CSV table of C-alpha atoms (C1' of nucleotides) in Angstrom, one decimal:
chain,number,residue,atom,x,y,z
Z,1,UNK,CA,236.7,105.2,234.0
Z,2,UNK,CA,233.5,105.6,231.2
Z,3,UNK,CA,231.6,104.1,232.7
Z,4,UNK,CA,231.7,106.2,236.2
Z,5,UNK,CA,230.7,109.1,234.0
Z,6,UNK,CA,227.8,107.6,232.8
Z,7,UNK,CA,227.0,106.7,236.0
Z,8,UNK,CA,227.2,110.1,237.4
Z,9,UNK,CA,225.3,111.4,234.6
Z,10,UNK,CA,222.5,109.1,235.9
Z,11,UNK,CA,223.0,110.1,239.4
Z,12,UNK,CA,222.3,113.8,238.2
Z,13,UNK,CA,218.2,112.8,238.1
Z,14,UNK,CA,218.6,111.7,241.4
Z,15,UNK,CA,219.3,109.3,244.1
Z,16,UNK,CA,219.1,105.5,242.7
Z,17,UNK,CA,220.3,102.2,243.7
Z,18,UNK,CA,222.2,99.5,241.6
Z,19,UNK,CA,219.5,97.9,241.3
Z,20,UNK,CA,217.5,100.9,239.3
Z,21,UNK,CA,220.3,101.6,237.6
Z,22,UNK,CA,221.1,97.8,236.3
Z,23,UNK,CA,217.1,97.9,235.0
Z,24,UNK,CA,217.5,101.6,232.8
Z,25,UNK,CA,217.2,104.0,235.6
Z,26,UNK,CA,214.6,105.9,233.8
Z,27,UNK,CA,215.4,105.0,230.3
Z,28,UNK,CA,217.7,107.9,230.1
Z,29,UNK,CA,221.4,107.1,229.7
Z,30,UNK,CA,220.9,103.7,229.2
Z,31,UNK,CA,220.5,104.4,225.7
Z,32,UNK,CA,223.9,105.6,225.0
Z,33,UNK,CA,225.5,103.6,227.5
Z,34,UNK,CA,224.9,100.5,228.2
Z,35,UNK,CA,226.1,97.7,231.1
Z,36,UNK,CA,225.3,95.0,233.3
Z,37,UNK,CA,224.3,94.9,236.7
Z,38,UNK,CA,227.3,94.0,237.7
Z,39,UNK,CA,229.6,96.6,236.1
Z,40,UNK,CA,227.2,99.0,238.2
Z,41,UNK,CA,227.6,97.6,241.6
Z,42,UNK,CA,231.6,97.0,240.9
Z,43,UNK,CA,231.4,100.7,239.9
Z,44,UNK,CA,229.3,102.4,242.9
Z,45,UNK,CA,231.4,100.1,245.5
Z,46,UNK,CA,234.4,102.4,243.5
Z,47,UNK,CA,233.2,105.4,243.2
Z,48,UNK,CA,231.8,105.0,247.0
Z,49,UNK,CA,235.4,104.5,248.1
Z,50,UNK,CA,236.4,107.6,246.3
Z,51,UNK,CA,234.2,109.9,248.1
Z,52,UNK,CA,232.3,110.3,244.4
Z,53,UNK,CA,229.1,108.7,245.8
Z,54,UNK,CA,227.4,107.9,249.0
Z,55,UNK,CA,225.3,105.1,249.6
Z,56,UNK,CA,222.2,105.6,252.2
Z,57,UNK,CA,220.8,102.3,253.2
Z,58,UNK,CA,217.0,102.2,253.1
Z,59,UNK,CA,215.6,99.8,254.7
Z,60,UNK,CA,211.9,98.6,253.2
Z,61,UNK,CA,209.2,96.5,254.1
Z,62,UNK,CA,208.5,93.1,252.2
Z,63,UNK,CA,211.6,93.8,250.7
Z,64,UNK,CA,215.2,93.4,250.5
Z,65,UNK,CA,217.4,96.6,252.0
Z,66,UNK,CA,218.5,98.7,249.6
Z,67,UNK,CA,221.4,101.2,249.3
Z,68,UNK,CA,220.9,104.3,247.5
Z,69,UNK,CA,223.4,106.3,245.7
Z,70,UNK,CA,224.1,109.7,245.5
Z,71,UNK,CA,226.7,112.1,244.2
Z,72,UNK,CA,228.9,114.0,247.1
Z,73,UNK,CA,229.6,117.4,246.3
Z,74,UNK,CA,233.3,115.8,245.2
Z,75,UNK,CA,231.1,113.6,242.7
Z,76,UNK,CA,229.9,117.1,241.4
Z,77,UNK,CA,233.2,118.2,240.6
Z,78,UNK,CA,233.9,115.1,239.1
Z,79,UNK,CA,231.2,115.7,236.9
Z,80,UNK,CA,232.4,119.3,236.3
Z,81,UNK,CA,235.7,118.3,235.3
Z,82,UNK,CA,234.2,115.1,233.3
Z,83,UNK,CA,232.4,117.6,230.9
Z,84,UNK,CA,235.4,119.7,230.8
Z,85,UNK,CA,237.7,116.8,229.4
Z,86,UNK,CA,239.4,116.6,225.9
Z,87,UNK,CA,237.2,116.1,222.9
Z,88,UNK,CA,234.8,112.5,223.6
Z,89,UNK,CA,236.7,110.1,221.4
Z,90,UNK,CA,233.8,108.2,218.5
Z,91,UNK,CA,231.3,106.7,219.5
Z,92,UNK,CA,231.5,102.6,219.7
Z,93,UNK,CA,228.8,101.1,217.6
Z,94,UNK,CA,228.1,97.0,217.6
Z,95,UNK,CA,225.4,96.3,215.7
Z,96,UNK,CA,224.9,92.8,214.7
Z,97,UNK,CA,221.5,93.9,212.8
Z,98,UNK,CA,224.2,95.8,210.0
Z,99,UNK,CA,226.5,92.7,210.3
Z,100,UNK,CA,224.0,90.4,209.0
Z,101,UNK,CA,222.3,92.8,206.5
Z,102,UNK,CA,226.3,93.5,205.1
Z,103,UNK,CA,226.0,89.5,204.9
Z,104,UNK,CA,222.3,89.5,203.3
Z,105,UNK,CA,223.4,88.8,199.6
Z,106,UNK,CA,225.6,85.7,200.8
Z,107,UNK,CA,223.6,84.6,203.4
Z,108,UNK,CA,219.8,83.7,204.3
Z,109,UNK,CA,217.8,86.7,202.6
Z,110,UNK,CA,214.6,85.8,204.0
Z,111,UNK,CA,216.3,85.6,208.1
Z,112,UNK,CA,217.6,89.1,207.5
Z,113,UNK,CA,214.7,90.3,206.2
Z,114,UNK,CA,213.0,89.3,209.5
Z,115,UNK,CA,216.1,90.4,211.4
Z,116,UNK,CA,215.1,93.9,209.9
Z,117,UNK,CA,211.1,93.8,210.5
Z,118,UNK,CA,212.3,92.7,214.4
Z,119,UNK,CA,214.5,95.7,214.9
Z,120,UNK,CA,211.6,98.2,213.5
Z,121,UNK,CA,208.9,96.7,215.6
Z,122,UNK,CA,211.7,97.1,218.5
Z,123,UNK,CA,212.1,100.9,217.3
Z,124,UNK,CA,208.7,101.5,217.3
Z,125,UNK,CA,208.2,100.4,220.7
Z,126,UNK,CA,211.4,102.8,221.8
Z,127,UNK,CA,210.1,105.6,219.9
Z,128,UNK,CA,206.6,104.9,222.3
Z,129,UNK,CA,208.5,104.9,225.3
Z,130,UNK,CA,210.5,107.8,224.5
Z,131,UNK,CA,207.7,109.9,223.2
Z,132,UNK,CA,206.1,109.0,226.6
Z,133,UNK,CA,208.9,110.2,228.6
Z,134,UNK,CA,209.2,113.2,226.6
Z,135,UNK,CA,205.7,114.3,227.2
Z,136,UNK,CA,206.7,113.7,231.3
Z,137,UNK,CA,209.5,116.5,230.8
Z,138,UNK,CA,207.4,118.4,228.7
Z,139,UNK,CA,204.4,118.1,231.9
Z,140,UNK,CA,202.4,120.5,229.6
Z,141,UNK,CA,204.6,123.3,227.9
Z,142,UNK,CA,205.3,123.7,224.7
Z,143,UNK,CA,209.2,122.9,223.5
Z,144,UNK,CA,210.0,126.5,223.7
Z,145,UNK,CA,208.7,126.9,226.8
Z,146,UNK,CA,210.6,123.7,228.2
Z,147,UNK,CA,213.7,125.1,227.4
Z,148,UNK,CA,212.8,128.5,228.0
Z,149,UNK,CA,212.1,127.1,232.0
Z,150,UNK,CA,213.5,123.9,232.5
Z,151,UNK,CA,216.9,123.7,234.7
Z,152,UNK,CA,218.1,120.8,232.7
Z,153,UNK,CA,218.2,120.7,229.3
Z,154,UNK,CA,221.0,117.3,228.6
Z,155,UNK,CA,218.7,114.9,229.6
Z,156,UNK,CA,215.7,116.2,226.8
Z,157,UNK,CA,218.3,116.7,223.9
Z,158,UNK,CA,219.9,113.0,224.3
Z,159,UNK,CA,216.3,112.4,224.5
Z,160,UNK,CA,215.6,114.0,221.4
Z,161,UNK,CA,218.8,112.4,219.6
Z,162,UNK,CA,217.1,108.5,220.8
Z,163,UNK,CA,214.3,109.8,218.9
Z,164,UNK,CA,215.8,110.3,216.2
Z,165,UNK,CA,218.2,107.6,215.8
Z,166,UNK,CA,214.9,105.5,216.4
Z,167,UNK,CA,212.9,107.3,213.7
Z,168,UNK,CA,216.0,106.3,211.6
Z,169,UNK,CA,215.7,102.8,211.7
Z,170,UNK,CA,212.2,103.1,211.1
Z,171,UNK,CA,212.9,104.9,207.7
Z,172,UNK,CA,216.1,103.1,206.6
Z,173,UNK,CA,214.5,99.9,207.9
Z,174,UNK,CA,211.6,100.4,205.4
Z,175,UNK,CA,213.7,100.6,202.8
Z,176,UNK,CA,216.5,97.6,203.1
Z,177,UNK,CA,213.4,95.6,203.6
Z,178,UNK,CA,211.8,96.8,200.1
Z,179,UNK,CA,215.1,96.3,198.4
Z,180,UNK,CA,215.7,92.6,200.3
Z,181,UNK,CA,212.3,92.0,199.0
Z,182,UNK,CA,213.4,92.5,195.5
Z,183,UNK,CA,216.6,90.5,195.7
Z,184,UNK,CA,214.6,87.7,197.3
Z,185,UNK,CA,212.2,87.9,194.2
Z,186,UNK,CA,215.0,88.0,191.8
Z,187,UNK,CA,216.6,85.1,193.0
Z,188,UNK,CA,213.7,82.9,192.9
Z,189,UNK,CA,212.9,83.9,189.7
Z,190,UNK,CA,216.4,82.8,188.8
Z,191,UNK,CA,215.9,79.1,190.5
Z,192,UNK,CA,213.3,78.7,188.2
J,1,UNK,CA,232.0,84.7,218.1
J,2,UNK,CA,230.9,88.1,217.4
J,3,UNK,CA,233.8,89.3,216.5
J,4,UNK,CA,234.1,86.6,213.9
J,5,UNK,CA,231.0,87.4,212.2
J,6,UNK,CA,232.2,90.9,211.6
J,7,UNK,CA,235.6,89.5,209.7
J,8,UNK,CA,233.4,86.9,207.9
J,9,UNK,CA,231.7,89.9,206.7
J,10,UNK,CA,234.6,92.0,205.9
J,11,UNK,CA,236.0,88.9,204.1
J,12,UNK,CA,232.6,88.6,201.9
J,13,UNK,CA,234.3,91.9,200.1
J,14,UNK,CA,237.5,89.2,199.2
J,15,UNK,CA,240.8,88.6,200.4
J,16,UNK,CA,242.6,90.8,203.6
J,17,UNK,CA,244.5,91.3,205.2
J,18,UNK,CA,244.9,91.4,209.5
J,19,UNK,CA,246.7,94.7,208.5
J,20,UNK,CA,244.0,95.8,206.0
J,21,UNK,CA,241.0,94.9,208.4
J,22,UNK,CA,242.8,96.7,211.1
J,23,UNK,CA,242.6,99.9,208.8
J,24,UNK,CA,239.1,99.4,208.4
J,25,UNK,CA,239.3,97.4,205.0
J,26,UNK,CA,237.5,99.6,202.9
J,27,UNK,CA,235.2,101.7,205.3
J,28,UNK,CA,232.6,99.2,205.3
J,29,UNK,CA,231.8,96.8,208.5
J,30,UNK,CA,234.3,98.8,210.7
J,31,UNK,CA,231.4,101.7,210.5
J,32,UNK,CA,229.1,99.2,212.6
J,33,UNK,CA,232.0,97.0,214.4
J,34,UNK,CA,235.2,98.2,215.5
J,35,UNK,CA,237.9,96.0,216.6
J,36,UNK,CA,241.7,97.0,217.1
J,37,UNK,CA,244.5,95.2,215.3
J,38,UNK,CA,245.0,92.8,218.1
J,39,UNK,CA,241.9,91.5,218.2
J,40,UNK,CA,241.5,91.0,214.3
J,41,UNK,CA,245.2,89.1,214.0
J,42,UNK,CA,243.9,86.7,216.9
J,43,UNK,CA,240.7,86.4,215.5
J,44,UNK,CA,242.5,85.5,212.2
J,45,UNK,CA,244.3,82.9,213.6
J,46,UNK,CA,241.7,81.5,215.4
J,47,UNK,CA,239.4,80.9,212.7
J,48,UNK,CA,242.2,79.7,210.3
J,49,UNK,CA,242.4,77.0,213.0
J,50,UNK,CA,239.0,76.2,212.6
J,51,UNK,CA,239.1,76.4,208.9
J,52,UNK,CA,236.6,79.2,208.2
J,53,UNK,CA,239.8,80.8,206.6
J,54,UNK,CA,242.7,80.5,204.5
J,55,UNK,CA,245.8,82.3,204.2
J,56,UNK,CA,247.5,83.1,201.5
J,57,UNK,CA,251.5,84.2,202.2
J,58,UNK,CA,252.0,87.2,199.4
J,59,UNK,CA,256.1,87.8,199.6
J,60,UNK,CA,256.6,91.7,198.6
J,61,UNK,CA,259.3,94.0,197.7
J,62,UNK,CA,260.1,96.7,199.8
J,63,UNK,CA,257.7,95.7,202.5
J,64,UNK,CA,256.9,93.4,204.3
J,65,UNK,CA,255.2,89.6,203.9
J,66,UNK,CA,251.8,89.8,204.2
J,67,UNK,CA,248.9,86.8,204.9
J,68,UNK,CA,246.1,87.6,203.2
J,69,UNK,CA,242.9,86.0,204.3
J,70,UNK,CA,239.6,84.8,202.5
J,71,UNK,CA,236.7,82.7,203.1
J,72,UNK,CA,237.0,79.1,202.8
J,73,UNK,CA,234.1,77.1,201.9
J,74,UNK,CA,232.9,76.6,205.6
J,75,UNK,CA,233.2,79.8,206.1
J,76,UNK,CA,231.0,80.5,203.8
J,77,UNK,CA,228.6,78.4,205.3
J,78,UNK,CA,229.2,80.0,208.2
J,79,UNK,CA,228.1,83.4,206.8
J,80,UNK,CA,225.0,81.3,206.1
J,81,UNK,CA,224.5,79.5,209.1
J,82,UNK,CA,225.4,83.5,210.9
J,83,UNK,CA,222.6,85.4,209.3
J,84,UNK,CA,220.1,82.6,210.2
J,85,UNK,CA,220.6,82.9,213.6
J,86,UNK,CA,218.4,84.2,216.3
J,87,UNK,CA,217.1,87.5,216.0
J,88,UNK,CA,220.3,90.1,217.0
J,89,UNK,CA,220.6,91.5,220.5
J,90,UNK,CA,220.1,95.2,220.0
J,91,UNK,CA,223.0,97.6,219.2
J,92,UNK,CA,225.6,98.8,221.9
J,93,UNK,CA,225.9,102.1,222.4
J,94,UNK,CA,228.6,103.7,223.9
J,95,UNK,CA,228.7,107.4,223.0
J,96,UNK,CA,230.9,109.7,225.1
J,97,UNK,CA,229.3,113.0,223.9
J,98,UNK,CA,225.9,111.9,224.9
J,99,UNK,CA,227.2,111.2,228.3
J,100,UNK,CA,228.4,114.8,228.7
J,101,UNK,CA,225.1,116.2,227.0
J,102,UNK,CA,223.4,114.7,229.4
J,103,UNK,CA,225.5,116.1,232.3
J,104,UNK,CA,225.4,119.7,230.2
J,105,UNK,CA,223.9,121.7,232.9
J,106,UNK,CA,225.9,120.6,235.7
J,107,UNK,CA,229.1,120.4,233.6
J,108,UNK,CA,231.4,123.0,231.6
J,109,UNK,CA,228.4,124.5,229.0
J,110,UNK,CA,231.2,125.5,226.8
J,111,UNK,CA,233.3,122.3,226.9
J,112,UNK,CA,229.9,120.6,225.7
J,113,UNK,CA,229.2,123.3,223.1
J,114,UNK,CA,232.5,122.6,221.9
J,115,UNK,CA,232.3,118.8,222.0
J,116,UNK,CA,229.3,118.9,219.9
J,117,UNK,CA,230.7,121.0,217.7
J,118,UNK,CA,233.7,118.6,217.1
J,119,UNK,CA,231.2,115.8,216.6
J,120,UNK,CA,229.8,117.9,213.8
J,121,UNK,CA,233.1,118.4,212.1
J,122,UNK,CA,234.1,114.9,211.8
J,123,UNK,CA,230.1,114.0,211.0
J,124,UNK,CA,230.8,116.3,208.2
J,125,UNK,CA,234.2,114.5,206.8
J,126,UNK,CA,232.7,110.8,207.5
J,127,UNK,CA,229.8,111.8,205.4
J,128,UNK,CA,232.0,113.2,203.0
J,129,UNK,CA,233.8,109.4,202.7
J,130,UNK,CA,230.7,107.6,203.1
J,131,UNK,CA,229.5,109.8,200.0
J,132,UNK,CA,232.8,108.9,198.0
J,133,UNK,CA,232.4,105.2,198.5
J,134,UNK,CA,228.5,105.4,197.6
J,135,UNK,CA,229.9,106.8,194.2
J,136,UNK,CA,232.0,103.9,193.9
J,137,UNK,CA,229.9,101.5,194.2
J,138,UNK,CA,227.2,103.4,191.4
J,139,UNK,CA,230.0,103.3,189.3
J,140,UNK,CA,227.7,105.7,187.4
J,141,UNK,CA,224.6,104.2,187.5
J,142,UNK,CA,221.2,105.2,189.2
J,143,UNK,CA,220.2,103.4,192.8
J,144,UNK,CA,217.7,102.0,190.7
J,145,UNK,CA,220.1,100.5,187.9
J,146,UNK,CA,222.4,99.7,191.5
J,147,UNK,CA,219.5,97.6,193.2
J,148,UNK,CA,218.8,95.8,189.7
J,149,UNK,CA,222.2,95.0,188.7
J,150,UNK,CA,224.3,94.8,191.9
J,151,UNK,CA,225.5,91.0,193.0
J,152,UNK,CA,225.0,92.3,195.9
J,153,UNK,CA,223.1,95.0,198.1
J,154,UNK,CA,224.2,94.5,201.8
J,155,UNK,CA,226.8,96.8,201.7
J,156,UNK,CA,225.1,99.7,199.9
J,157,UNK,CA,222.4,99.4,202.3
J,158,UNK,CA,224.6,99.4,205.3
J,159,UNK,CA,226.4,102.3,203.7
J,160,UNK,CA,223.1,104.2,203.8
J,161,UNK,CA,222.7,103.6,207.0
J,162,UNK,CA,225.8,105.0,208.1
J,163,UNK,CA,225.1,107.8,206.1
J,164,UNK,CA,221.4,108.6,207.7
J,165,UNK,CA,223.3,108.4,211.4
J,166,UNK,CA,226.2,111.0,210.7
J,167,UNK,CA,222.9,113.4,208.2
J,168,UNK,CA,220.6,112.8,212.1
J,169,UNK,CA,224.3,113.2,213.9
J,170,UNK,CA,224.4,116.7,212.1
J,171,UNK,CA,220.8,117.9,211.9
J,172,UNK,CA,220.7,116.8,216.4
J,173,UNK,CA,224.0,118.5,216.4
J,174,UNK,CA,222.7,122.2,215.5
J,175,UNK,CA,219.5,121.5,217.5
J,176,UNK,CA,221.5,121.2,220.5
J,177,UNK,CA,224.3,123.4,219.9
J,178,UNK,CA,221.7,126.4,219.5
J,179,UNK,CA,219.7,125.2,222.7
J,180,UNK,CA,223.1,124.8,224.4
J,181,UNK,CA,223.8,128.7,223.6
J,182,UNK,CA,220.9,129.8,224.8
J,183,UNK,CA,221.5,128.4,228.1
J,184,UNK,CA,225.1,129.9,228.4
J,185,UNK,CA,223.4,133.3,227.2
J,186,UNK,CA,221.0,132.9,230.1
J,187,UNK,CA,223.4,131.6,232.9
J,188,UNK,CA,225.5,135.0,231.7
J,189,UNK,CA,222.9,136.8,232.3
J,190,UNK,CA,222.0,135.4,235.8
J,191,UNK,CA,225.5,136.2,236.6
J,192,UNK,CA,225.4,139.7,236.2
G,1,DT,C1',271.6,112.6,208.2
G,2,DG,C1',268.2,112.3,211.0
G,3,DC,C1',263.4,112.4,211.8
G,4,DA,C1',258.9,111.1,211.4
G,5,DC,C1',255.7,108.1,209.9
G,6,DC,C1',254.1,103.7,206.9
G,7,DT,C1',253.7,98.7,206.4
G,8,DA,C1',252.7,94.3,208.6
G,9,DC,C1',252.9,91.9,212.0
G,10,DT,C1',253.6,89.2,217.0
G,11,DC,C1',254.2,88.8,222.3
G,12,DA,C1',252.5,90.0,226.6
G,13,DA,C1',250.2,91.9,230.2
G,14,DC,C1',246.3,94.2,231.5
G,15,DT,C1',241.7,96.0,231.7
G,16,DT,C1',236.2,95.7,231.0
G,17,DT,C1',232.8,93.4,230.0
G,18,DT,C1',229.6,89.2,230.2
G,19,DT,C1',227.8,85.1,231.7
G,20,DG,C1',225.8,81.9,235.6
G,21,DA,C1',224.5,81.2,239.6
G,22,DA,C1',223.4,82.0,244.6
G,23,DT,C1',220.9,84.0,248.4
G,24,DA,C1',216.8,85.7,250.2
G,25,DG,C1',212.2,86.8,250.4
G,26,DG,C1',207.8,89.0,248.8
G,27,DT,C1',204.0,89.3,244.8
G,28,DG,C1',200.7,87.1,241.3
G,29,DA,C1',198.5,83.8,238.9
G,30,DG,C1',196.0,79.5,238.1
H,1,DC,C1',199.9,75.8,247.0
H,2,DT,C1',203.2,76.1,243.6
H,3,DC,C1',205.5,77.9,239.7
H,4,DA,C1',207.1,82.0,237.9
H,5,DC,C1',208.7,85.8,238.3
H,6,DC,C1',210.3,90.4,241.2
H,7,DT,C1',213.2,93.4,244.2
H,8,DA,C1',218.1,93.8,245.5
H,9,DT,C1',222.7,91.9,245.7
H,10,DT,C1',226.7,89.3,245.4
H,11,DC,C1',230.4,86.1,244.2
H,12,DA,C1',233.5,83.6,240.8
H,13,DA,C1',234.6,82.7,235.9
H,14,DA,C1',235.7,83.3,231.3
H,15,DA,C1',235.4,85.5,227.3
H,16,DA,C1',236.3,90.1,225.0
H,17,DG,C1',238.6,94.3,224.3
H,18,DT,C1',242.3,97.7,225.3
H,19,DT,C1',247.0,98.8,225.7
H,20,DG,C1',252.1,99.5,225.1
H,21,DA,C1',255.7,97.5,223.5
H,22,DG,C1',259.0,95.0,219.9
H,23,DT,C1',260.7,93.8,214.6
H,24,DA,C1',262.2,95.4,210.6
H,25,DG,C1',262.3,97.6,206.8
H,26,DG,C1',260.6,101.7,203.5
H,27,DT,C1',259.3,106.4,202.2
H,28,DG,C1',259.4,111.7,202.4
H,29,DC,C1',260.8,115.8,203.6
H,30,DA,C1',263.7,119.4,204.8
DNA sequence: TGCACCTACTCAACTTTTTGAATAGGTGAG
DNA sequence: CTCACCTATTCAAAAAGTTGAGTAGGTGCA
């Protein structure tokens, strides 16, 4: 019942096929709620059965047909009801990288450093993608103008959170890399 | 096989019962890998069967006996092997609050603002807890001294990441609150 | 004395999520 | 022309995670 809310959030952006959603659907909701294709197709099926979404089959040339889903009025009501629901439970975090860092001292220091560096690279790429999306949303306007004019502010706000998250990954990664390097050097010294 | 790594990370801090781990085990690993008691008891059982941990029954007065688990040499080898494993997959994030914010414009604006405010309160409390743990780890030393002397830096580094995450929640929350308030006011105006 | 909640687990049933593969045509590179 | 990969989806099965209840004694408070 929780994936459902994420799917509705995604469909607020407009029609989408299961495949669109699986690919990350415009890189918005996918950033704070991930799901596999399977989950999405199944959930969309259920939601259609319950009348929250309708499917419109679009026949395509040179491509398999696709079913574009969109929110029904009942679906929009469900969005409203969902946002008014009792406080969201604390986020589920599951970050392997941090588990590795926690084990760093008892593990393979160099491999952990490489993992941190990898994450930083990833964060840099993601940040660039976010920035492109931001520019598209702003459409030339200043942030102030955007907030004054845009019909929706939700997607922009979540985008900002995503960006600050990745920036923190970079900031922290640099620090962690430096400290792990220090530790590596210390170990090398000791074994001499 | 992934929960297992988090359990090993926790056991690097020393012996723990399933119950200890379930409670959050010193608020370290639990911050980037959550699990229910059931999962932990089951996983510990499996790990014991595979020789990664050993259990030591401690009889207690006025309290049920407990089984304290600790890493075996094979468990320590597994930690080493784990940290050297191929790059960690990107973190699984699943934050209902952001889904709600994404839906804010189509949903109940006031409820969403309340949810953001709730998260901020939670972040403040968490930050305070983190700070206490940090002081305990530092044990009066400066950070520089800590990194030079401490036998393990992993737990401190992950703690720093947790702290920066919560600080970002606060920073972003303030901004989001302001913008959502703006929007609320705008809607009130329009309906007059 | 009763109630609520804490320690310390275990069992069973359930739901959710992940993984792997199958189908079926289309596109692009060498 | 072949190979790899893209669109678009479905099926089946395994792994992971959640929920609820049960046991059994202990503490704290009014």
